[in-house]
Amino acid sequence: MRIGVPREVKNNENRVGLGAAGVHELVARGHDVVVEKGAGVGSRVSDEDYRTAGATVLDSADELWALAEMIIKVKEPLPEEYGRLRRGQILFTYLHLAADQQLTGALLDSGTTAIAYETVQRPDRSLPLLAPMSAIAGRLAAQVGAYHLMAPLGGAGVLMGGVPGTTEANVLVIGGGVVGEQAAMMAHGLHANVTVMDLDVARLGQIATMHHGGILTRYSTALDLAEEIRRADVVVGSVLIPGKRAPKLVTDEMVAEMKPGSVLVDVAIDQGGCFENSRPTTHDDPTFRVHDAVYYCVANMPGSVPVTATAALNNATLPYILKIAGAGWQEALRADESLAKGLHTHAGRLTHAGTGEAHGLEVTRAESLLD
């Protein structure tokens, strides 16, 4: 199979879909890999590194998309890339289609076979291709929350962990999954007072036990959530329903009662965000204000640490890339039920229920296409 690795075009997205080590593995198995010039620079992978690994480096994105049978990306195609989508080509990347009706339409119109990293799901409900980026985003959430508490950035002027004789910041993490646990762990490491809220009591018990009671946990109800938000200095939204839009848990009324200069970090923004007032922002312009609170809603947080993030992502995606390249997409998905859950579109048909529900579109069972 001929695999294409384009340069990412999203604002400050310095990750790359495949590093030199992944290229080497594919080439060793008889596949051809074409890489767009400069695709890996942000992740410190040079064009020469790719050539040494066996790839062909192309100057033109149009030529790369036209040649490749499978495109390996990090982020979803942007409007400037829609014209390159085509029938018969496999696209393997993060998609988050439930929050993006325009992209959903473009994929259906093009006939592309689109497989989303974020909905590949094992029988134990874990998300192996989302987990490494969730861990990074969670850790970053605590850092950007601490950073934007500083007064010059519009924050309350509170040091996350305080110093002896002063009070520490109160950090509320909504959602106890991978993002939430990692955010709570980092905030706790910065000596903040940390509370995690979730609907899964067993998961709350795991977090409390793992951190020896240093992180507080609380069952999430609307009333208790409003109470915790009123006392919070930083709120991290990390609620995820795989393949569906995130529920809006933090209302405008709740934010209106927060302390001046509080910070809200919406890590669920790729799926539409879990705060009522959230809207996607960029690394160039990451925040906006609502009432007296600072919102941080950057949709590609791990792109700010591309060396770490690219390595972590490639470690997770490469085994699946090798399966698809080796057997073709239909046989690979037939043989791996976890990977089959990642299929979203094929030949103009939508195959993911969450996306269909979000946009009111007819859904075709993926199994019927695999048969």
mmCIF file of C-alpha atoms in Angstrom:
data_model
loop_
_atom_site.group_PDB
_atom_site.id
_atom_site.type_symbol
_atom_site.label_atom_id
_atom_site.label_comp_id
_atom_site.label_asym_id
_atom_site.label_seq_id
_atom_site.Cartn_x
_atom_site.Cartn_y
_atom_site.Cartn_z
ATOM 1 C CA MET A 1 0.000 0.000 0.000
ATOM 2 C CA ARG A 2 1.114 3.578 -0.624
ATOM 3 C CA ILE A 3 0.764 5.645 2.561
ATOM 4 C CA GLY A 4 0.796 9.448 2.595
ATOM 5 C CA VAL A 5 1.830 11.670 5.504
ATOM 6 C CA PRO A 6 0.829 15.319 4.857
ATOM 7 C CA ARG A 7 1.889 18.384 6.767
ATOM 8 C CA GLU A 8 -0.739 19.451 9.301
ATOM 9 C CA VAL A 9 -2.416 22.783 8.527
ATOM 10 C CA LYS A 10 -4.312 23.473 11.764
ATOM 11 C CA ASN A 11 -3.142 26.516 13.757
ATOM 12 C CA ASN A 12 0.095 25.677 15.591
ATOM 13 C CA GLU A 13 -0.342 21.966 14.954
ATOM 14 C CA ASN A 14 3.248 20.770 15.000
ATOM 15 C CA ARG A 15 2.571 17.059 15.412
ATOM 16 C CA VAL A 16 2.916 14.727 12.446
ATOM 17 C CA GLY A 17 0.951 11.577 11.692
ATOM 18 C CA LEU A 18 3.955 9.307 11.319
ATOM 19 C CA GLY A 19 7.566 9.660 12.418
ATOM 20 C CA ALA A 20 10.694 8.185 10.862
ATOM 21 C CA ALA A 21 10.501 4.992 12.946
ATOM 22 C CA GLY A 22 6.989 4.295 11.706
ATOM 23 C CA VAL A 23 8.037 4.912 8.114
ATOM 24 C CA HIS A 24 10.891 2.439 8.541
ATOM 25 C CA GLU A 25 8.494 -0.245 9.832
ATOM 26 C CA LEU A 26 6.131 0.229 6.892
ATOM 27 C CA VAL A 27 8.880 0.254 4.270
ATOM 28 C CA ALA A 28 10.419 -2.893 5.794
ATOM 29 C CA ARG A 29 7.074 -4.627 5.187
ATOM 30 C CA GLY A 30 7.046 -3.640 1.514
ATOM 31 C CA HIS A 31 4.855 -0.541 1.639
ATOM 32 C CA ASP A 32 5.596 2.807 -0.034
ATOM 33 C CA VAL A 33 5.487 5.965 2.082
ATOM 34 C CA VAL A 34 5.292 9.508 0.729
ATOM 35 C CA VAL A 35 5.762 12.462 3.082
ATOM 36 C CA GLU A 36 5.044 16.111 2.392
ATOM 37 C CA LYS A 37 8.094 18.352 2.601
ATOM 38 C CA GLY A 38 8.458 19.852 6.092
ATOM 39 C CA ALA A 39 5.734 17.655 7.604
ATOM 40 C CA GLY A 40 7.877 16.587 10.544
ATOM 41 C CA VAL A 41 9.823 19.767 11.251
ATOM 42 C CA GLY A 42 7.671 20.772 14.211
ATOM 43 C CA SER A 43 8.256 17.357 15.784
ATOM 44 C CA ARG A 44 11.989 17.513 15.051
ATOM 45 C CA VAL A 45 11.809 14.940 12.261
ATOM 46 C CA SER A 46 13.669 16.270 9.210
ATOM 47 C CA ASP A 47 13.010 15.474 5.564
ATOM 48 C CA GLU A 48 16.373 13.721 5.547
ATOM 49 C CA ASP A 49 15.263 11.556 8.496
ATOM 50 C CA TYR A 50 12.293 10.447 6.401
ATOM 51 C CA ARG A 51 14.437 9.751 3.351
ATOM 52 C CA THR A 52 16.847 7.689 5.428
ATOM 53 C CA ALA A 53 13.893 5.670 6.751
ATOM 54 C CA GLY A 54 12.831 4.930 3.173
ATOM 55 C CA ALA A 55 10.177 7.532 2.421
ATOM 56 C CA THR A 56 9.835 9.704 -0.652
ATOM 57 C CA VAL A 57 9.517 13.410 0.210
ATOM 58 C CA LEU A 58 7.148 15.385 -2.016
ATOM 59 C CA ASP A 59 6.909 19.154 -2.404
ATOM 60 C CA SER A 60 3.180 19.252 -3.079
ATOM 61 C CA ALA A 61 0.304 18.361 -0.745
ATOM 62 C CA ASP A 62 -1.950 17.930 -3.779
ATOM 63 C CA GLU A 63 0.439 15.380 -5.293
ATOM 64 C CA LEU A 64 0.714 13.487 -2.015
ATOM 65 C CA TRP A 65 -3.058 13.221 -1.499
ATOM 66 C CA ALA A 66 -3.516 12.154 -5.132
ATOM 67 C CA LEU A 67 -0.896 9.382 -4.884
ATOM 68 C CA ALA A 68 -1.652 7.927 -1.460
ATOM 69 C CA GLU A 69 -4.058 5.053 -0.912
ATOM 70 C CA MET A 70 -4.128 5.799 2.823
ATOM 71 C CA ILE A 71 -3.591 9.188 4.460
ATOM 72 C CA ILE A 72 -2.202 9.244 8.003
ATOM 73 C CA LYS A 73 -2.858 12.534 9.815
ATOM 74 C CA VAL A 74 -3.167 13.885 13.327
ATOM 75 C CA LYS A 75 -6.037 16.363 13.091
ATOM 76 C CA GLU A 76 -9.190 16.426 11.021
ATOM 77 C CA PRO A 77 -9.053 17.844 7.477
ATOM 78 C CA LEU A 78 -9.772 21.570 7.321
ATOM 79 C CA PRO A 79 -11.842 23.220 4.555
ATOM 80 C CA GLU A 80 -8.710 23.937 2.505
ATOM 81 C CA GLU A 81 -8.125 20.158 2.384
ATOM 82 C CA TYR A 82 -11.671 19.055 1.508
ATOM 83 C CA GLY A 83 -10.967 19.202 -2.208
ATOM 84 C CA ARG A 84 -8.270 16.553 -1.776
ATOM 85 C CA LEU A 85 -10.612 13.976 -0.259
ATOM 86 C CA ARG A 86 -11.640 11.237 -2.687
ATOM 87 C CA ARG A 87 -13.466 7.948 -3.034
ATOM 88 C CA GLY A 88 -11.340 4.849 -2.615
ATOM 89 C CA GLN A 89 -8.889 6.518 -0.255
ATOM 90 C CA ILE A 90 -8.534 5.663 3.441
ATOM 91 C CA LEU A 91 -8.220 8.517 5.923
ATOM 92 C CA PHE A 92 -6.928 7.552 9.385
ATOM 93 C CA THR A 93 -6.841 10.441 11.861
ATOM 94 C CA TYR A 94 -8.727 12.194 14.663
ATOM 95 C CA LEU A 95 -12.079 13.337 13.269
ATOM 96 C CA HIS A 96 -14.541 14.320 16.064
ATOM 97 C CA LEU A 97 -17.367 14.399 13.529
ATOM 98 C CA ALA A 98 -20.192 14.777 16.044
ATOM 99 C CA ALA A 99 -19.031 18.364 16.577
ATOM 100 C CA ASP A 100 -18.343 19.127 12.889
ATOM 101 C CA GLN A 101 -21.250 18.919 10.463
ATOM 102 C CA GLN A 102 -19.301 20.578 7.640
ATOM 103 C CA LEU A 103 -16.524 17.980 7.729
ATOM 104 C CA THR A 104 -19.064 15.168 7.999
ATOM 105 C CA GLY A 105 -20.691 16.419 4.806
ATOM 106 C CA ALA A 106 -17.352 16.741 3.033
ATOM 107 C CA LEU A 107 -16.387 13.159 3.881
ATOM 108 C CA LEU A 108 -19.742 11.807 2.753
ATOM 109 C CA ASP A 109 -19.680 13.818 -0.467
ATOM 110 C CA SER A 110 -16.142 12.673 -1.286
ATOM 111 C CA GLY A 111 -16.788 8.970 -0.641
ATOM 112 C CA THR A 112 -13.673 8.730 1.537
ATOM 113 C CA THR A 113 -13.262 5.753 3.875
ATOM 114 C CA ALA A 114 -12.676 7.610 7.141
ATOM 115 C CA ILE A 115 -11.498 5.841 10.290
ATOM 116 C CA ALA A 116 -11.297 7.928 13.468
ATOM 117 C CA TYR A 117 -8.637 7.375 16.097
ATOM 118 C CA GLU A 118 -10.890 8.580 18.898
ATOM 119 C CA THR A 119 -13.571 5.887 18.527
ATOM 120 C CA VAL A 120 -11.340 2.825 18.208
ATOM 121 C CA GLN A 121 -12.511 1.075 21.372
ATOM 122 C CA ARG A 122 -11.482 -2.143 23.090
ATOM 123 C CA PRO A 123 -13.979 -4.514 24.743
ATOM 124 C CA ASP A 124 -13.117 -3.012 28.143
ATOM 125 C CA ARG A 125 -14.294 0.368 26.712
ATOM 126 C CA SER A 126 -10.773 1.834 26.763
ATOM 127 C CA LEU A 127 -9.788 4.085 23.856
ATOM 128 C CA PRO A 128 -6.219 3.117 22.914
ATOM 129 C CA LEU A 129 -5.655 5.793 20.264
ATOM 130 C CA LEU A 130 -7.211 8.596 22.278
ATOM 131 C CA ALA A 131 -5.580 7.713 25.607
ATOM 132 C CA PRO A 132 -2.059 9.065 24.945
ATOM 133 C CA MET A 133 -3.363 12.447 23.780
ATOM 134 C CA SER A 134 -5.861 12.501 26.639
ATOM 135 C CA ALA A 135 -3.026 11.995 29.102
ATOM 136 C CA ILE A 136 -1.068 14.860 27.559
ATOM 137 C CA ALA A 137 -4.104 17.166 27.380
ATOM 138 C CA GLY A 138 -4.960 16.409 30.994
ATOM 139 C CA ARG A 139 -1.491 17.263 32.218
ATOM 140 C CA LEU A 140 -1.449 20.396 30.100
ATOM 141 C CA ALA A 141 -4.857 21.436 31.463
ATOM 142 C CA ALA A 142 -3.445 21.800 34.958
ATOM 143 C CA GLN A 143 -0.475 23.746 33.625
ATOM 144 C CA VAL A 144 -2.505 26.177 31.516
ATOM 145 C CA GLY A 145 -4.964 26.602 34.367
ATOM 146 C CA ALA A 146 -2.134 27.554 36.701
ATOM 147 C CA TYR A 147 -0.624 29.851 34.071
ATOM 148 C CA HIS A 148 -3.833 31.731 33.302
ATOM 149 C CA LEU A 149 -4.516 32.346 36.979
ATOM 150 C CA MET A 150 -1.782 34.974 36.769
ATOM 151 C CA ALA A 151 -3.104 38.547 36.921
ATOM 152 C CA PRO A 152 -1.405 39.812 33.698
ATOM 153 C CA LEU A 153 -3.369 37.150 31.795
ATOM 154 C CA GLY A 154 -6.676 38.161 33.339
ATOM 155 C CA GLY A 155 -6.628 35.587 36.112
ATOM 156 C CA ALA A 156 -7.306 36.014 39.800
ATOM 157 C CA GLY A 157 -3.644 36.481 40.683
ATOM 158 C CA VAL A 158 -3.540 33.220 42.647
ATOM 159 C CA LEU A 159 -0.526 30.904 42.747
ATOM 160 C CA MET A 160 -1.810 27.379 42.197
ATOM 161 C CA GLY A 161 -0.012 25.846 45.170
ATOM 162 C CA GLY A 162 0.321 28.984 47.266
ATOM 163 C CA VAL A 163 3.224 29.269 49.717
ATOM 164 C CA PRO A 164 3.334 28.619 53.470
ATOM 165 C CA GLY A 165 0.875 30.880 55.248
ATOM 166 C CA THR A 166 -1.375 31.380 52.195
ATOM 167 C CA THR A 167 -4.237 29.411 50.661
ATOM 168 C CA GLU A 168 -3.855 27.112 47.676
ATOM 169 C CA ALA A 169 -6.060 27.275 44.574
ATOM 170 C CA ASN A 170 -9.164 25.103 44.429
ATOM 171 C CA VAL A 171 -9.172 22.976 41.280
ATOM 172 C CA LEU A 172 -12.331 21.179 40.150
ATOM 173 C CA VAL A 173 -11.996 18.416 37.558
ATOM 174 C CA ILE A 174 -15.261 17.315 35.922
ATOM 175 C CA GLY A 175 -14.876 13.767 34.635
ATOM 176 C CA GLY A 176 -12.671 11.030 36.047
ATOM 177 C CA GLY A 177 -11.395 9.455 32.833
ATOM 178 C CA VAL A 178 -7.847 9.624 31.511
ATOM 179 C CA VAL A 179 -7.917 13.411 31.008
ATOM 180 C CA GLY A 180 -9.490 14.042 34.394
ATOM 181 C CA GLU A 181 -7.161 11.805 36.343
ATOM 182 C CA GLN A 182 -4.065 13.264 34.686
ATOM 183 C CA ALA A 183 -5.280 16.836 35.251
ATOM 184 C CA ALA A 184 -6.018 16.065 38.891
ATOM 185 C CA MET A 185 -2.634 14.407 39.357
ATOM 186 C CA MET A 186 -0.757 17.402 37.931
ATOM 187 C CA ALA A 187 -2.785 19.924 39.932
ATOM 188 C CA HIS A 188 -2.204 17.883 43.072
ATOM 189 C CA GLY A 189 1.498 17.841 42.251
ATOM 190 C CA LEU A 190 1.374 21.641 42.161
ATOM 191 C CA HIS A 191 -0.097 21.498 45.708
ATOM 192 C CA ALA A 192 -3.567 22.711 44.776
ATOM 193 C CA ASN A 193 -6.716 21.525 46.533
ATOM 194 C CA VAL A 194 -8.191 19.132 43.970
ATOM 195 C CA THR A 195 -11.685 17.645 43.654
ATOM 196 C CA VAL A 196 -12.764 15.224 40.920
ATOM 197 C CA MET A 197 -16.461 14.808 40.114
ATOM 198 C CA ASP A 198 -17.924 11.915 38.140
ATOM 199 C CA LEU A 199 -21.042 9.749 37.890
ATOM 200 C CA ASP A 200 -19.037 6.530 38.273
ATOM 201 C CA VAL A 201 -18.575 5.891 41.993
ATOM 202 C CA ALA A 202 -16.234 2.975 41.322
ATOM 203 C CA ARG A 203 -13.982 5.222 39.236
ATOM 204 C CA LEU A 204 -13.991 7.868 41.977
ATOM 205 C CA GLY A 205 -12.929 5.155 44.409
ATOM 206 C CA GLN A 206 -10.021 4.171 42.171
ATOM 207 C CA ILE A 207 -8.794 7.767 41.963
ATOM 208 C CA ALA A 208 -9.074 8.287 45.720
ATOM 209 C CA THR A 209 -7.195 5.045 46.422
ATOM 210 C CA MET A 210 -4.460 5.630 43.837
ATOM 211 C CA HIS A 211 -3.712 9.048 45.269
ATOM 212 C CA HIS A 212 -4.038 8.010 48.912
ATOM 213 C CA GLY A 213 -6.839 10.456 49.633
ATOM 214 C CA GLY A 214 -4.838 13.462 48.456
ATOM 215 C CA ILE A 215 -7.388 14.074 45.712
ATOM 216 C CA LEU A 216 -10.970 14.536 46.900
ATOM 217 C CA THR A 217 -13.814 12.915 44.978
ATOM 218 C CA ARG A 218 -17.505 13.748 44.771
ATOM 219 C CA TYR A 219 -20.464 12.225 43.000
ATOM 220 C CA SER A 220 -21.688 14.625 40.320
ATOM 221 C CA THR A 221 -25.179 16.069 40.609
ATOM 222 C CA ALA A 222 -26.264 19.431 39.222
ATOM 223 C CA LEU A 223 -26.617 20.893 42.711
ATOM 224 C CA ASP A 224 -23.254 19.640 43.964
ATOM 225 C CA LEU A 225 -21.551 20.690 40.725
ATOM 226 C CA ALA A 226 -22.859 24.251 41.091
ATOM 227 C CA GLU A 227 -21.577 24.336 44.671
ATOM 228 C CA GLU A 228 -18.087 23.169 43.672
ATOM 229 C CA ILE A 229 -17.918 25.633 40.772
ATOM 230 C CA ARG A 230 -18.675 28.569 43.083
ATOM 231 C CA ARG A 231 -15.608 27.778 45.189
ATOM 232 C CA ALA A 232 -13.282 26.793 42.324
ATOM 233 C CA ASP A 233 -10.374 28.860 41.032
ATOM 234 C CA VAL A 234 -9.791 26.485 38.094
ATOM 235 C CA VAL A 235 -12.339 24.178 36.445
ATOM 236 C CA VAL A 236 -11.154 21.480 34.029
ATOM 237 C CA GLY A 237 -13.877 20.001 31.801
ATOM 238 C CA SER A 238 -12.932 16.479 30.753
ATOM 239 C CA VAL A 239 -16.239 14.766 30.010
ATOM 240 C CA LEU A 240 -16.205 12.333 27.082
ATOM 241 C CA ILE A 241 -18.879 10.183 25.471
ATOM 242 C CA PRO A 242 -16.981 8.408 22.653
ATOM 243 C CA GLY A 243 -18.117 9.616 19.246
ATOM 244 C CA LYS A 244 -20.881 11.893 20.616
ATOM 245 C CA ARG A 245 -21.145 15.572 21.422
ATOM 246 C CA ALA A 246 -20.069 16.419 24.945
ATOM 247 C CA PRO A 247 -22.913 17.269 27.340
ATOM 248 C CA LYS A 248 -23.119 20.917 28.449
ATOM 249 C CA LEU A 249 -22.623 20.565 32.199
ATOM 250 C CA VAL A 250 -21.398 24.021 33.234
ATOM 251 C CA THR A 251 -24.058 26.627 32.546
ATOM 252 C CA ASP A 252 -23.757 30.359 32.039
ATOM 253 C CA GLU A 253 -25.535 30.870 35.370
ATOM 254 C CA MET A 254 -22.930 28.776 37.181
ATOM 255 C CA VAL A 255 -20.081 30.767 35.662
ATOM 256 C CA ALA A 256 -21.744 34.045 36.608
ATOM 257 C CA GLU A 257 -21.365 33.022 40.264
ATOM 258 C CA MET A 258 -17.667 32.111 40.037
ATOM 259 C CA LYS A 259 -14.937 34.121 41.697
ATOM 260 C CA PRO A 260 -13.490 36.923 39.531
ATOM 261 C CA GLY A 261 -10.512 35.748 37.500
ATOM 262 C CA SER A 262 -11.398 32.062 37.684
ATOM 263 C CA VAL A 263 -10.170 29.901 34.809
ATOM 264 C CA LEU A 264 -12.126 27.274 32.862
ATOM 265 C CA VAL A 265 -10.200 24.813 30.682
ATOM 266 C CA ASP A 266 -12.473 22.855 28.315
ATOM 267 C CA VAL A 267 -10.562 19.779 27.176
ATOM 268 C CA ALA A 268 -13.783 18.405 25.646
ATOM 269 C CA ILE A 269 -13.872 21.198 23.056
ATOM 270 C CA ASP A 270 -13.076 18.767 20.193
ATOM 271 C CA GLN A 271 -16.445 17.157 20.913
ATOM 272 C CA GLY A 272 -18.258 20.489 21.196
ATOM 273 C CA GLY A 273 -17.200 21.378 24.744
ATOM 274 C CA CYS A 274 -18.815 20.675 28.107
ATOM 275 C CA PHE A 275 -19.254 24.334 29.166
ATOM 276 C CA GLU A 276 -22.258 26.218 27.795
ATOM 277 C CA ASN A 277 -20.201 29.200 26.602
ATOM 278 C CA SER A 278 -17.290 27.255 25.138
ATOM 279 C CA ARG A 279 -16.136 27.865 21.577
ATOM 280 C CA PRO A 280 -12.947 26.592 19.924
ATOM 281 C CA THR A 281 -9.857 28.779 20.260
ATOM 282 C CA THR A 282 -6.300 28.494 18.936
ATOM 283 C CA HIS A 283 -2.818 28.583 20.374
ATOM 284 C CA ASP A 284 -2.446 32.038 18.792
ATOM 285 C CA ASP A 285 -5.512 33.344 20.623
ATOM 286 C CA PRO A 286 -6.282 30.784 23.342
ATOM 287 C CA THR A 287 -8.649 32.548 25.734
ATOM 288 C CA PHE A 288 -11.762 34.684 25.973
ATOM 289 C CA ARG A 289 -13.793 36.070 28.862
ATOM 290 C CA VAL A 290 -17.332 35.331 29.963
ATOM 291 C CA HIS A 291 -18.630 37.321 32.935
ATOM 292 C CA ASP A 292 -15.432 37.611 34.993
ATOM 293 C CA ALA A 293 -13.976 34.215 34.074
ATOM 294 C CA VAL A 294 -11.261 33.202 31.613
ATOM 295 C CA TYR A 295 -12.076 30.404 29.140
ATOM 296 C CA TYR A 296 -9.293 28.326 27.545
ATOM 297 C CA CYS A 297 -10.716 26.176 24.719
ATOM 298 C CA VAL A 298 -7.806 25.255 22.433
ATOM 299 C CA ALA A 299 -8.881 22.306 20.306
ATOM 300 C CA ASN A 300 -5.411 20.811 19.777
ATOM 301 C CA MET A 301 -3.692 21.218 23.138
ATOM 302 C CA PRO A 302 -1.120 18.410 22.584
ATOM 303 C CA GLY A 303 0.061 20.260 19.465
ATOM 304 C CA SER A 304 1.944 22.590 21.807
ATOM 305 C CA VAL A 305 4.250 19.734 22.883
ATOM 306 C CA PRO A 306 4.726 18.028 19.506
ATOM 307 C CA VAL A 307 7.899 16.085 20.229
ATOM 308 C CA THR A 308 6.291 14.266 23.149
ATOM 309 C CA ALA A 309 2.859 14.065 21.528
ATOM 310 C CA THR A 310 4.004 12.720 18.146
ATOM 311 C CA ALA A 311 6.041 9.968 19.789
ATOM 312 C CA ALA A 312 3.156 8.997 22.080
ATOM 313 C CA LEU A 313 0.619 9.036 19.243
ATOM 314 C CA ASN A 314 2.775 6.978 16.890
ATOM 315 C CA ASN A 315 3.363 4.377 19.600
ATOM 316 C CA ALA A 316 -0.398 3.875 19.768
ATOM 317 C CA THR A 317 -1.394 4.162 16.094
ATOM 318 C CA LEU A 318 1.416 2.248 14.358
ATOM 319 C CA PRO A 319 0.115 -1.273 15.130
ATOM 320 C CA TYR A 320 -3.261 -0.334 13.614
ATOM 321 C CA ILE A 321 -1.642 1.368 10.609
ATOM 322 C CA LEU A 322 0.335 -1.815 9.950
ATOM 323 C CA LYS A 323 -2.870 -3.893 10.120
ATOM 324 C CA ILE A 324 -4.722 -1.701 7.615
ATOM 325 C CA ALA A 325 -1.748 -1.423 5.263
ATOM 326 C CA GLY A 326 -1.091 -5.146 5.414
ATOM 327 C CA ALA A 327 -4.601 -6.498 5.002
ATOM 328 C CA GLY A 328 -6.620 -3.637 3.546
ATOM 329 C CA TRP A 329 -9.230 -1.730 5.527
ATOM 330 C CA GLN A 330 -12.080 -4.249 5.227
ATOM 331 C CA GLU A 331 -10.082 -7.283 6.274
ATOM 332 C CA ALA A 332 -8.314 -5.342 9.046
ATOM 333 C CA LEU A 333 -11.641 -4.173 10.479
ATOM 334 C CA ARG A 334 -13.222 -7.622 10.128
ATOM 335 C CA ALA A 335 -10.334 -9.109 12.092
ATOM 336 C CA ASP A 336 -10.333 -6.438 14.827
ATOM 337 C CA GLU A 337 -13.642 -5.388 16.368
ATOM 338 C CA SER A 338 -11.927 -2.560 18.246
ATOM 339 C CA LEU A 339 -10.638 -1.042 15.019
ATOM 340 C CA ALA A 340 -14.037 -1.528 13.348
ATOM 341 C CA LYS A 341 -15.563 0.885 15.872
ATOM 342 C CA GLY A 342 -13.400 3.603 14.321
ATOM 343 C CA LEU A 343 -15.126 3.496 10.924
ATOM 344 C CA HIS A 344 -17.224 6.621 10.318
ATOM 345 C CA THR A 345 -17.745 6.955 6.568
ATOM 346 C CA HIS A 346 -17.336 4.817 3.450
ATOM 347 C CA ALA A 347 -18.459 5.468 -0.131
ATOM 348 C CA GLY A 348 -20.877 8.183 0.919
ATOM 349 C CA ARG A 349 -22.393 6.248 3.814
ATOM 350 C CA LEU A 350 -22.227 7.265 7.465
ATOM 351 C CA THR A 351 -21.492 4.356 9.799
ATOM 352 C CA HIS A 352 -21.216 5.914 13.256
ATOM 353 C CA ALA A 353 -24.366 6.272 15.355
ATOM 354 C CA GLY A 354 -23.072 9.165 17.461
ATOM 355 C CA THR A 355 -22.396 11.303 14.402
ATOM 356 C CA GLY A 356 -25.746 10.403 12.881
ATOM 357 C CA GLU A 357 -27.512 11.383 16.085
ATOM 358 C CA ALA A 358 -25.643 14.699 16.273
ATOM 359 C CA HIS A 359 -26.521 15.747 12.716
ATOM 360 C CA GLY A 360 -29.795 13.927 12.071
ATOM 361 C CA LEU A 361 -28.303 11.694 9.366
ATOM 362 C CA GLU A 362 -29.100 8.135 8.326
ATOM 363 C CA VAL A 363 -26.594 5.573 9.578
ATOM 364 C CA THR A 364 -25.518 2.364 7.853
ATOM 365 C CA ARG A 365 -24.310 -0.496 10.043
ATOM 366 C CA ALA A 366 -20.560 -0.880 9.602
ATOM 367 C CA GLU A 367 -20.951 -4.661 9.670
ATOM 368 C CA SER A 368 -22.930 -4.586 6.443
ATOM 369 C CA LEU A 369 -20.029 -2.897 4.652
ATOM 370 C CA LEU A 370 -17.492 -5.307 6.081
ATOM 371 C CA ASP A 371 -19.564 -8.279 4.904
#
